[in-house]
Amino acid sequence: MIAGWFTGEGDDFRLLGTRCSACASVFFPREDICCRNPACPGGELREVPLSRRGRVWSYTDGRYRPPSPYVSDPELPWEPYALIAVELAAERLVVLGQTVPGVTVADLTVGMEVEVVPGVLHEDAETTWTTWHWRPTGVAT
């Protein structure tokens, strides 16, 4: 989906953030220009892989087709999806993302453990757009 936001495949799939060398703040989406912490004098920003697991902080469902630049085929019926905010305790930040296909808001609870896995945002004959999905731990996809 966006180059530099994630790396790896399968069990090695990770979201990538950046950490400020001066204040240790972690950012996702990544920051490559300057530290976003207003109290920080600024430091070198280093790429860091983020935790693979976190806990559901909040969730909702997407029942409408998002506007552009979201890619979807308007000829196909819209399939609702669950959108969750996941708290990564080690990094002290919350990351939004869709759940894996088949997981609905009825399957989620605040505080449940989830893990990041690769997912497909859209594909056509020439390209597959990869993104991240959150999957409840212990659930195979």
GROMACS .gro file of C-alpha atoms in nm:
model
  141
    1MET     CA    1   0.000   0.000   0.000
    2ILE     CA    2   0.261   0.257   0.107
    3ALA     CA    3   0.629   0.174   0.065
    4GLY     CA    4   0.824   0.170   0.390
    5TRP     CA    5   0.527   0.117   0.623
    6PHE     CA    6   0.579  -0.258   0.661
    7THR     CA    7   0.820  -0.537   0.578
    8GLY     CA    8   0.842  -0.916   0.570
    9GLU     CA    9   0.599  -1.195   0.500
   10GLY     CA   10   0.406  -1.448   0.708
   11ASP     CA   11   0.531  -1.464   1.067
   12ASP     CA   12   0.805  -1.211   0.982
   13PHE     CA   13   0.553  -0.943   0.875
   14ARG     CA   14   0.601  -0.622   1.077
   15LEU     CA   15   0.483  -0.264   1.063
   16LEU     CA   16   0.771  -0.017   1.048
   17GLY     CA   17   0.785   0.300   1.252
   18THR     CA   18   1.055   0.544   1.347
   19ARG     CA   19   1.207   0.623   1.687
   20CYS     CA   20   1.364   0.955   1.784
   21SER     CA   21   1.714   0.912   1.929
   22ALA     CA   22   1.670   1.215   2.156
   23CYS     CA   23   1.335   1.143   2.329
   24ALA     CA   24   1.266   0.778   2.228
   25SER     CA   25   0.920   0.867   2.090
   26VAL     CA   26   0.796   0.614   1.835
   27PHE     CA   27   0.588   0.715   1.534
   28PHE     CA   28   0.353   0.532   1.300
   29PRO     CA   29   0.302   0.617   1.028
   30ARG     CA   30   0.675   0.663   1.014
   31GLU     CA   31   0.833   1.008   1.034
   32ASP     CA   32   1.145   1.077   0.829
   33ILE     CA   33   1.191   1.454   0.865
   34CYS     CA   34   1.172   1.560   1.230
   35CYS     CA   35   1.051   1.442   1.569
   36ARG     CA   36   0.678   1.511   1.618
   37ASN     CA   37   0.714   1.542   1.995
   38PRO     CA   38   0.676   1.918   2.063
   39ALA     CA   39   0.886   1.889   2.383
   40CYS     CA   40   1.180   1.727   2.201
   41PRO     CA   41   1.480   1.927   2.079
   42GLY     CA   42   1.503   1.678   1.790
   43GLY     CA   43   1.720   1.381   1.722
   44GLU     CA   44   1.802   1.132   1.454
   45LEU     CA   45   1.504   0.924   1.345
   46ARG     CA   46   1.573   0.553   1.311
   47GLU     CA   47   1.351   0.292   1.150
   48VAL     CA   48   1.220   0.035   1.399
   49PRO     CA   49   0.998  -0.270   1.356
   50LEU     CA   50   0.688  -0.238   1.573
   51SER     CA   51   0.543  -0.505   1.801
   52ARG     CA   52   0.351  -0.775   1.615
   53ARG     CA   53   0.090  -0.799   1.890
   54GLY     CA   54  -0.128  -0.552   2.071
   55ARG     CA   55  -0.468  -0.519   2.238
   56VAL     CA   56  -0.793  -0.391   2.091
   57TRP     CA   57  -0.836  -0.035   2.214
   58SER     CA   58  -1.155   0.039   2.015
   59TYR     CA   59  -1.340  -0.087   1.708
   60THR     CA   60  -1.621  -0.013   1.462
   61ASP     CA   61  -1.745  -0.140   1.129
   62GLY     CA   62  -1.717   0.017   0.785
   63ARG     CA   63  -2.058  -0.013   0.628
   64TYR     CA   64  -2.004   0.228   0.338
   65ARG     CA   65  -1.760   0.249   0.047
   66PRO     CA   66  -1.486   0.501   0.140
   67PRO     CA   67  -1.408   0.779  -0.106
   68SER     CA   68  -1.097   0.790  -0.324
   69PRO     CA   69  -0.807   0.718  -0.285
   70TYR     CA   70  -0.955   0.394  -0.142
   71VAL     CA   71  -0.948   0.142  -0.427
   72SER     CA   72  -1.253  -0.076  -0.484
   73ASP     CA   73  -1.456  -0.196  -0.779
   74PRO     CA   74  -1.782   0.007  -0.787
   75GLU     CA   75  -1.940  -0.271  -0.994
   76LEU     CA   76  -1.913  -0.517  -0.703
   77PRO     CA   77  -2.139  -0.501  -0.397
   78TRP     CA   78  -1.981  -0.338  -0.093
   79GLU     CA   79  -1.858  -0.581   0.174
   80PRO     CA   80  -1.853  -0.427   0.526
   81TYR     CA   81  -1.534  -0.474   0.727
   82ALA     CA   82  -1.426  -0.428   1.089
   83LEU     CA   83  -1.185  -0.144   1.165
   84ILE     CA   84  -0.993  -0.157   1.491
   85ALA     CA   85  -0.756   0.061   1.689
   86VAL     CA   86  -0.482  -0.153   1.842
   87GLU     CA   87  -0.268  -0.038   2.131
   88LEU     CA   88   0.094  -0.147   2.109
   89ALA     CA   89   0.200  -0.138   2.474
   90ALA     CA   90   0.576  -0.150   2.413
   91GLU     CA   91   0.563   0.152   2.179
   92ARG     CA   92   0.284   0.332   2.369
   93LEU     CA   93   0.086   0.410   2.055
   94VAL     CA   94  -0.238   0.311   1.884
   95VAL     CA   95  -0.245   0.186   1.523
   96LEU     CA   96  -0.561   0.166   1.311
   97GLY     CA   97  -0.628  -0.111   1.064
   98GLN     CA   98  -0.882  -0.354   0.926
   99THR     CA   99  -0.935  -0.698   1.071
  100VAL     CA  100  -0.869  -1.006   0.863
  101PRO     CA  101  -1.162  -1.100   0.637
  102GLY     CA  102  -1.431  -1.290   0.826
  103VAL     CA  103  -1.373  -1.119   1.162
  104THR     CA  104  -1.661  -0.884   1.246
  105VAL     CA  105  -1.731  -0.646   1.532
  106ALA     CA  106  -1.932  -0.928   1.693
  107ASP     CA  107  -1.604  -1.122   1.727
  108LEU     CA  108  -1.414  -0.835   1.897
  109THR     CA  109  -1.388  -0.711   2.253
  110VAL     CA  110  -1.188  -0.425   2.397
  111GLY     CA  111  -0.868  -0.562   2.546
  112MET     CA  112  -0.847  -0.880   2.335
  113GLU     CA  113  -0.504  -0.963   2.193
  114VAL     CA  114  -0.452  -0.930   1.818
  115GLU     CA  115  -0.153  -0.965   1.587
  116VAL     CA  116  -0.057  -0.793   1.265
  117VAL     CA  117  -0.058  -1.002   0.947
  118PRO     CA  118  -0.022  -0.919   0.577
  119GLY     CA  119  -0.346  -0.857   0.391
  120VAL     CA  120  -0.467  -0.761   0.047
  121LEU     CA  121  -0.622  -0.419   0.004
  122HIS     CA  122  -0.699  -0.468  -0.365
  123GLU     CA  123  -0.577  -0.670  -0.659
  124ASP     CA  124  -0.622  -0.669  -1.033
  125ALA     CA  125  -0.462  -0.856  -1.322
  126GLU     CA  126  -0.133  -0.664  -1.289
  127THR     CA  127  -0.098  -0.566  -0.923
  128THR     CA  128  -0.171  -0.678  -0.569
  129TRP     CA  129  -0.179  -0.395  -0.315
  130THR     CA  130  -0.059  -0.533   0.017
  131THR     CA  131  -0.157  -0.379   0.349
  132TRP     CA  132  -0.180  -0.494   0.710
  133HIS     CA  133  -0.470  -0.659   0.889
  134TRP     CA  134  -0.524  -0.735   1.256
  135ARG     CA  135  -0.613  -1.092   1.350
  136PRO     CA  136  -0.723  -1.214   1.694
  137THR     CA  137  -0.443  -1.433   1.828
  138GLY     CA  138  -0.504  -1.804   1.794
  139VAL     CA  139  -0.714  -1.760   1.478
  140ALA     CA  140  -0.580  -1.905   1.152
  141THR     CA  141  -0.639  -1.721   0.826
   0.00000   0.00000   0.00000
